mmCIF file of C-alpha atoms in Angstrom:
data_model
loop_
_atom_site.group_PDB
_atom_site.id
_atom_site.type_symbol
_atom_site.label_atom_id
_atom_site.label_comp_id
_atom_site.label_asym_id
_atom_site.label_seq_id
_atom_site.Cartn_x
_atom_site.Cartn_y
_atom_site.Cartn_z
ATOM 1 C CA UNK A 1 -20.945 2.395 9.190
ATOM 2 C CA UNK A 2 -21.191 4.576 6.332
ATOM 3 C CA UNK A 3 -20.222 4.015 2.594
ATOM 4 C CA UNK A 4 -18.001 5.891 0.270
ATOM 5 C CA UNK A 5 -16.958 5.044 -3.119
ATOM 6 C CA UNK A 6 -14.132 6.607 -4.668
ATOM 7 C CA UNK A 7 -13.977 7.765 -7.929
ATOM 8 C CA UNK A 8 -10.428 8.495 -9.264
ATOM 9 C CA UNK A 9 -8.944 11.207 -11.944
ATOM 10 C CA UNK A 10 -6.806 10.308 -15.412
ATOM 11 C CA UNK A 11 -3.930 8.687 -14.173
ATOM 12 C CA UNK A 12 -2.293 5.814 -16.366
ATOM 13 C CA UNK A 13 0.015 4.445 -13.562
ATOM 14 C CA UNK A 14 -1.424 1.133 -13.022
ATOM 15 C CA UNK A 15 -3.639 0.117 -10.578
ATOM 16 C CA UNK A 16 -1.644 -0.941 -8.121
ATOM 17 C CA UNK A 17 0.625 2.166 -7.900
ATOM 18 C CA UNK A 18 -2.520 4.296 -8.696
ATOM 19 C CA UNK A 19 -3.846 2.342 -5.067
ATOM 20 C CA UNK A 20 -0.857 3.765 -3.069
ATOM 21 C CA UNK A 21 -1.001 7.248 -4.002
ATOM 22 C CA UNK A 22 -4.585 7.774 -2.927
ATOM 23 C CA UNK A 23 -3.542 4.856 0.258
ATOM 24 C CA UNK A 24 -3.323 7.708 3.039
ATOM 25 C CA UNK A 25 -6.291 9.322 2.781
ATOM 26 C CA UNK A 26 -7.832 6.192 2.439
ATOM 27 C CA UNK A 27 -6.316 5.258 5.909
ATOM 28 C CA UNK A 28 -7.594 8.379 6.964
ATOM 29 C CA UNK A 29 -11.118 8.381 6.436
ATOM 30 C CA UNK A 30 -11.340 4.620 7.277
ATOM 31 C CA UNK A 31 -9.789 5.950 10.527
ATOM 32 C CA UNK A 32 -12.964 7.462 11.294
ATOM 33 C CA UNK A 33 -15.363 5.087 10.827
ATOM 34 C CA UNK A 34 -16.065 4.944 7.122
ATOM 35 C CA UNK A 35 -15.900 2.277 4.870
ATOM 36 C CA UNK A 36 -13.849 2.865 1.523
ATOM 37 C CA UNK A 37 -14.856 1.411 -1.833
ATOM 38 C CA UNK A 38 -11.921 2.219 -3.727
ATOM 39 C CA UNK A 39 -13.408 1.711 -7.690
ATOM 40 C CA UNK A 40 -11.000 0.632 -10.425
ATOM 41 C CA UNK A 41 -12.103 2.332 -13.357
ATOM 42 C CA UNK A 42 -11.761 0.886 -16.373
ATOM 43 C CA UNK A 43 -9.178 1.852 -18.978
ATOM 44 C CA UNK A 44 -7.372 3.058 -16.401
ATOM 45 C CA UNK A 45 -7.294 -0.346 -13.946
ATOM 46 C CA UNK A 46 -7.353 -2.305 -16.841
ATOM 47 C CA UNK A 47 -7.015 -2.116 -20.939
ATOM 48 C CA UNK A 48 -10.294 -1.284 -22.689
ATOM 49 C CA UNK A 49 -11.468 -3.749 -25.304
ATOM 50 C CA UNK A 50 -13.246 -1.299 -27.180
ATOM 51 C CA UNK A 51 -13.655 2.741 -26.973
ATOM 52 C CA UNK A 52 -16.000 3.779 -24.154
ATOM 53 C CA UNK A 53 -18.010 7.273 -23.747
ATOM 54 C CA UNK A 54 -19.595 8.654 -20.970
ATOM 55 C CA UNK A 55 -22.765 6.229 -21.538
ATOM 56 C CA UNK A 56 -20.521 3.094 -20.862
ATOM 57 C CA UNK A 57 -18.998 4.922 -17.625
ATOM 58 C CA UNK A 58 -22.216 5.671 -16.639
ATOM 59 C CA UNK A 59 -23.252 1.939 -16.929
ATOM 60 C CA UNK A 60 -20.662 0.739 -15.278
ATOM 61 C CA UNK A 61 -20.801 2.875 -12.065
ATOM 62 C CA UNK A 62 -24.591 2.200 -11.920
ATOM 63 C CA UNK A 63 -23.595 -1.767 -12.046
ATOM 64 C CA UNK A 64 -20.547 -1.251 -9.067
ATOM 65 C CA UNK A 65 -23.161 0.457 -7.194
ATOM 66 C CA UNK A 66 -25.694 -2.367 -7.556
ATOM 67 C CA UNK A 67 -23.342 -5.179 -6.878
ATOM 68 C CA UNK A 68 -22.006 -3.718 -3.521
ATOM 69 C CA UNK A 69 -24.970 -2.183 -1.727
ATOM 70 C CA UNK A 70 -28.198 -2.710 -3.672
ATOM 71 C CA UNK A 71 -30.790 -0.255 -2.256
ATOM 72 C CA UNK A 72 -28.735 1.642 0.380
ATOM 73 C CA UNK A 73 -27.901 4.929 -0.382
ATOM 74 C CA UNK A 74 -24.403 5.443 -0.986
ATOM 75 C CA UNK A 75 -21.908 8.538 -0.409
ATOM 76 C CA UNK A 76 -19.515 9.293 -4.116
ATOM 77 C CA UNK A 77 -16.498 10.564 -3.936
ATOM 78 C CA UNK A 78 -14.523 12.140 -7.476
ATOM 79 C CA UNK A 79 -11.639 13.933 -7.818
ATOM 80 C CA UNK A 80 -11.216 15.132 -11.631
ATOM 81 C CA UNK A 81 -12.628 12.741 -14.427
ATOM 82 C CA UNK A 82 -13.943 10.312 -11.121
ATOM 83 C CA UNK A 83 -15.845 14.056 -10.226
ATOM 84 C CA UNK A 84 -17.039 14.535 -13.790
ATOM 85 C CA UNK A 85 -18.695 10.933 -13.744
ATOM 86 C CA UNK A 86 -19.850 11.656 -10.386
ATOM 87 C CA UNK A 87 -22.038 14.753 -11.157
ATOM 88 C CA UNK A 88 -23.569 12.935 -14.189
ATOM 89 C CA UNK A 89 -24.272 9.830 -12.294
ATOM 90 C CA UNK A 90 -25.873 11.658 -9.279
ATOM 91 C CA UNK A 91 -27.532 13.868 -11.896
ATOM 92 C CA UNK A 92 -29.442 10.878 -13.494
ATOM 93 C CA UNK A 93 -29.776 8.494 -9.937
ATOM 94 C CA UNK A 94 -30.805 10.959 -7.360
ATOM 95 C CA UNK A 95 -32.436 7.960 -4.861
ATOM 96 C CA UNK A 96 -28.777 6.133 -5.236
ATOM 97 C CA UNK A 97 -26.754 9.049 -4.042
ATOM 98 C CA UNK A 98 -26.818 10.142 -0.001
ATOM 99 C CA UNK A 99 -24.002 12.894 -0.199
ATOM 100 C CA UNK A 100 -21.375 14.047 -2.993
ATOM 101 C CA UNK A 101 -18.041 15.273 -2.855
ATOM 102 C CA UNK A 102 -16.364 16.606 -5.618
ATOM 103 C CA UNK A 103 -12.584 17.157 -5.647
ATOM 104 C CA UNK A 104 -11.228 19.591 -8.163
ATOM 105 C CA UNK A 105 -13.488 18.320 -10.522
ATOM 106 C CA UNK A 106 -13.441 18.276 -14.403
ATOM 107 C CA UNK A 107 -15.870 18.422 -17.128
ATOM 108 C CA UNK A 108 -16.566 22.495 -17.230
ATOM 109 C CA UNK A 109 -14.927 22.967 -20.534
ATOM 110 C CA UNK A 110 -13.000 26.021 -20.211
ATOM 111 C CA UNK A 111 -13.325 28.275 -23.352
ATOM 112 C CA UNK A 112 -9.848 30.166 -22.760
ATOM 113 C CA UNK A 113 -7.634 29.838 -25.758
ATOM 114 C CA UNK A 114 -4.736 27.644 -24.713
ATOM 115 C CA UNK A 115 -7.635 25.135 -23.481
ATOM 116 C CA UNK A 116 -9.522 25.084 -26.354
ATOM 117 C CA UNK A 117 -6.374 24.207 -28.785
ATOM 118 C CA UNK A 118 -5.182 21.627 -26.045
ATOM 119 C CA UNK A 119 -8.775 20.000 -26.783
ATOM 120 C CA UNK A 120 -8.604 20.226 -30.311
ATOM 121 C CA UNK A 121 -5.471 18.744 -30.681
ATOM 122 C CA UNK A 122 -6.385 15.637 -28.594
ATOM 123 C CA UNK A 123 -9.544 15.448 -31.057
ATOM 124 C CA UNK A 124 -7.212 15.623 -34.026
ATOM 125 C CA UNK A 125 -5.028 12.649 -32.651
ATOM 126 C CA UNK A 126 -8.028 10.443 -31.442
ATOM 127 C CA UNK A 127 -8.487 10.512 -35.470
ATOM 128 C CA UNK A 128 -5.332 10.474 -36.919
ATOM 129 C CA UNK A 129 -2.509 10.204 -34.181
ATOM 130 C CA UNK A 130 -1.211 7.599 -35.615
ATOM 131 C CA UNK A 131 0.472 9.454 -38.347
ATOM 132 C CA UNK A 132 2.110 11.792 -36.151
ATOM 133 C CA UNK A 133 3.204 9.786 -33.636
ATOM 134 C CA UNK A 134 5.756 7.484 -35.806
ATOM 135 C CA UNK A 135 7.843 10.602 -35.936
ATOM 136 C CA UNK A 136 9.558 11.531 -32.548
ATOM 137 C CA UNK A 137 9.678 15.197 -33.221
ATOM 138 C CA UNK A 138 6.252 15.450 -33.822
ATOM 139 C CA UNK A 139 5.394 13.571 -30.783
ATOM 140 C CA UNK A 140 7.744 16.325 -28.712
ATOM 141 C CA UNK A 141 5.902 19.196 -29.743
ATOM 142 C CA UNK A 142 2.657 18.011 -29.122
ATOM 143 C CA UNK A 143 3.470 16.673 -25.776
ATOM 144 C CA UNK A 144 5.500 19.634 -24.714
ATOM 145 C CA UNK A 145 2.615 21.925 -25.655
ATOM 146 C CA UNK A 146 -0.393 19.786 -24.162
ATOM 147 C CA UNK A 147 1.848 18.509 -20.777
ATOM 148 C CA UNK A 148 -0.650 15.862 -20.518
ATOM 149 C CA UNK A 149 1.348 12.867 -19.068
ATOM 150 C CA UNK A 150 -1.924 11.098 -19.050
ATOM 151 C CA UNK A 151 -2.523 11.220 -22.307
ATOM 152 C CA UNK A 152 1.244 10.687 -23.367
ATOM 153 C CA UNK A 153 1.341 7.118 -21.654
ATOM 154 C CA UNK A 154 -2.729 6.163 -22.449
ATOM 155 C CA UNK A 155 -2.920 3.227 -24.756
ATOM 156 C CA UNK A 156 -4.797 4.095 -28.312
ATOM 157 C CA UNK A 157 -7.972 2.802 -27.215
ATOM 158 C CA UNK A 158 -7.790 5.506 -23.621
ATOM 159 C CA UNK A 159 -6.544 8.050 -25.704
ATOM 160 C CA UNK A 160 -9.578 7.719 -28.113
ATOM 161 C CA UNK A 161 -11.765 7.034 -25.059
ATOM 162 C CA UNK A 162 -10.340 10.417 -23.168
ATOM 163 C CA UNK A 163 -10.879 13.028 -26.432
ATOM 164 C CA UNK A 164 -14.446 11.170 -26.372
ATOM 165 C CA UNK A 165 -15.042 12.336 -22.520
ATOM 166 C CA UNK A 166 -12.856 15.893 -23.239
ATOM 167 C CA UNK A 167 -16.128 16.518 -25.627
ATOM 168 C CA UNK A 168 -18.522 15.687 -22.790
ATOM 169 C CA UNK A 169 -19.991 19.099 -20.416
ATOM 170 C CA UNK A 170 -21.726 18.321 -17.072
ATOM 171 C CA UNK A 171 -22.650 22.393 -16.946
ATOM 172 C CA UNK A 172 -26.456 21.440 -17.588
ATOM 173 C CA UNK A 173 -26.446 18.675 -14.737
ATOM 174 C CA UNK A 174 -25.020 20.752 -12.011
ATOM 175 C CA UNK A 175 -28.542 22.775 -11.503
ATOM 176 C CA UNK A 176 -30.282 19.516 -10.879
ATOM 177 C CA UNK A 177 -28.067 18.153 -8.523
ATOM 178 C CA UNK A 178 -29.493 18.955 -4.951
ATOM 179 C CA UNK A 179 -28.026 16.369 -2.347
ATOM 180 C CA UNK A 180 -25.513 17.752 0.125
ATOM 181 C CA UNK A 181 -22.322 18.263 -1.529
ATOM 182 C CA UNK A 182 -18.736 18.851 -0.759
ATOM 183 C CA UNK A 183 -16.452 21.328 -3.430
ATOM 184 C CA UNK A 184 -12.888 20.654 -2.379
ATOM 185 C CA UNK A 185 -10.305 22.435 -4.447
ATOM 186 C CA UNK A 186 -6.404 23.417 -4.436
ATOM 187 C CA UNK A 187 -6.427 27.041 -4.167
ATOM 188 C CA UNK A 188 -3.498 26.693 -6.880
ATOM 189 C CA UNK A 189 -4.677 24.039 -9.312
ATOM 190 C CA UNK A 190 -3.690 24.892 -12.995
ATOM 191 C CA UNK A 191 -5.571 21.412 -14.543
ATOM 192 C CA UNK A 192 -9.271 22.666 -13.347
ATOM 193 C CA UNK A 193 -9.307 26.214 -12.660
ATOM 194 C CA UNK A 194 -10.634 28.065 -9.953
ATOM 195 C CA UNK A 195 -13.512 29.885 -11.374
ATOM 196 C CA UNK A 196 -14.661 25.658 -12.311
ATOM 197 C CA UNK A 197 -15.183 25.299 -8.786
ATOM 198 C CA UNK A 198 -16.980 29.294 -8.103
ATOM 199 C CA UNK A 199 -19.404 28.031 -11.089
ATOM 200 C CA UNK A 200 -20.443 24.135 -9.412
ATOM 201 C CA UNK A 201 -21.237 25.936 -6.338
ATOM 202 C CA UNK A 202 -23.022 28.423 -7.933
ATOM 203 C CA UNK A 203 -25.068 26.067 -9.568
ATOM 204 C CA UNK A 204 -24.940 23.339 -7.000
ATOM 205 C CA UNK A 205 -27.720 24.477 -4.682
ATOM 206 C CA UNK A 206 -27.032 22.797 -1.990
ATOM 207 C CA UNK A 207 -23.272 22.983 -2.285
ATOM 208 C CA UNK A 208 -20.278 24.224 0.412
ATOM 209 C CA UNK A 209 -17.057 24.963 -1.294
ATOM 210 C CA UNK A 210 -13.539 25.472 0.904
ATOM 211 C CA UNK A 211 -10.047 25.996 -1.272
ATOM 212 C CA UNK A 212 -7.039 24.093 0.422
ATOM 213 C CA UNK A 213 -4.294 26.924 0.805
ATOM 214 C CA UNK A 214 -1.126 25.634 -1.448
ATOM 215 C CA UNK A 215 -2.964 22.996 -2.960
ATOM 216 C CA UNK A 216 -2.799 22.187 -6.328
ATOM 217 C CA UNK A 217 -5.265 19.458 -8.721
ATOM 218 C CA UNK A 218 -4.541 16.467 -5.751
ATOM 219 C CA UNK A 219 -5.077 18.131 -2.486
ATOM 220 C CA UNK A 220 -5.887 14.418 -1.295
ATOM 221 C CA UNK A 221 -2.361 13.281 -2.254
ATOM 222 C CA UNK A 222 -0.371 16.851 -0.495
ATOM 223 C CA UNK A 223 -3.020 17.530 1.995
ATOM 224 C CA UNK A 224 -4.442 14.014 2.774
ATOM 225 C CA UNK A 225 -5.350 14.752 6.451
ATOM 226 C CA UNK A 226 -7.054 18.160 5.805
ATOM 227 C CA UNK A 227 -9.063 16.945 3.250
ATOM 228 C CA UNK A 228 -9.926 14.042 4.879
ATOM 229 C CA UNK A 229 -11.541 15.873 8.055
ATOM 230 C CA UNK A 230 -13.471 18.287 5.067
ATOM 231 C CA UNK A 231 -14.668 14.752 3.856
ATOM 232 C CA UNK A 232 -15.314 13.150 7.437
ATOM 233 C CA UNK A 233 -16.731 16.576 8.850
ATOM 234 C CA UNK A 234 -19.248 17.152 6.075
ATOM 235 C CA UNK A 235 -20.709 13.463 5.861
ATOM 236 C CA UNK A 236 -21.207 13.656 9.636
ATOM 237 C CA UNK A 237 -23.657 16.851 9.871
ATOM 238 C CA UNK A 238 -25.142 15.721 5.994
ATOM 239 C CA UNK A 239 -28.049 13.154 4.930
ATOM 240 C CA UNK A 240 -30.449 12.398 2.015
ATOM 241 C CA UNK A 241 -30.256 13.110 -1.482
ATOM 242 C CA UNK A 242 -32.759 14.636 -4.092
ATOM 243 C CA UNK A 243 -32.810 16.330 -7.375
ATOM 244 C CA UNK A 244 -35.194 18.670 -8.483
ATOM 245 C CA UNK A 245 -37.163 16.102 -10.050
ATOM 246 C CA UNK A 246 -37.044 13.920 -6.930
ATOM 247 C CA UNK A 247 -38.529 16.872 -4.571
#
């Protein structure tokens, strides 16, 4: 029986409700013979003691990986942040890492205007939120103009943590990743654009990429059984993993 861990986005719901919206595509790929190793990220699973970067995620994954299958080879899974760790990790431990799939993934930084001043504004607050947020109207604008709902209901120490990982770029990774991977994207996702996913398969060599027609940033939530068999399909005709260093 094969492996996968899961690697979730940004979402501050909890980790139980956070559970139950990924739950039926979990069924469904445990439905064909895989074993799911859902991973509870911290900050978002569970309050952060101190602010982490992408170092301390990086430790972290390496130590979940460890603890649960030692030597074997193991098959990642991330869907937007959980992607963004993913390409760094597999970037840095080819031998860990037997096939990746990447679901509308972050950490392209996209240079368009409205972007950029959505990134520089959660910069600004990481520093000095906490003057503007003891006035409500304040608060309003800046929320109504960055429609991050993450962000809005992250604890100081997340939102600090997120502007730290908004600053990180996995653009320089993606051309040594060379395991078999798996670019799933909504062919209508606003949070990670399109031309994200066009440039990690360009750069991916060994990449496929397939759009999900209506999706949007959670194809796995809308479209859980089509993006299930993507998953399930391309682990069955893929093995092995190496980076260009690891040829």
């Amino acid at each position: 029986m094969k492996t996968i861990f899961i690697l979730h986005g940004w979402a501050v719901r909890g980790a139980e409700e956070n559970k139950k919206m990924w739950q039926p595509f979990i069924d469904e790929l445990e439905s064909s013979g895989l074993q799911v190793i859902f991973l509870k990220i911290p900050g978002l699973s569970a309050p952060l003691n101190e602010v982490w970067n992408m170092d301390n995620y990086l430790s972290w994954l390496d130590s979940e990986i460890d603890k649960k299958l030692g030597n074997s080879k193991v098959i990642l899974l991330g869907h937007s942040f959980g992607g963004h760790l993913a390409i760094r990790y597999v970037a840095q431990n080819p031998k860990k890492i037997g096939e990746l799939i990447l679901v509308d993934s972050s950490g392209i930084r996209d240079m368009a205007s409205k972007a950029v001043i959505k990134r520089t504004i959660f910069l600004i607050l990481a520093k000095v939120g906490k003057v503007f947020f003891k006035s409500e109207f304040f608060r309003n604008i800046i929320y109504k103009f960055a429609r991050e709902t993450d962000y809005r209901n992250a604890p100081p120490l997340l939102r600090r943590t997120m502007s730290k990982i908004l600053d990180d770029e996995i653009l320089n990774d993606l051309s040594k990743v060379n395991c078999p991977t798996k670019i799933i994207w909504g062919e209508n996702d606003l949070t990670t654009p399109v031309k994200h996913a066009r440039k990690m398969h360009q750069l991916i060599v060994n990449s496929e990429l397939v759009f999900i027609k209506e999706g949007r940033h959670s194809p796995q939530f809308t479209h859980s059984k089509e993006t299930a068999k993507l998953v399930n399909d391309f682990i069955l005709k893929n093995t092995g993993c190496e980076t260009e260093g690891n040829k």
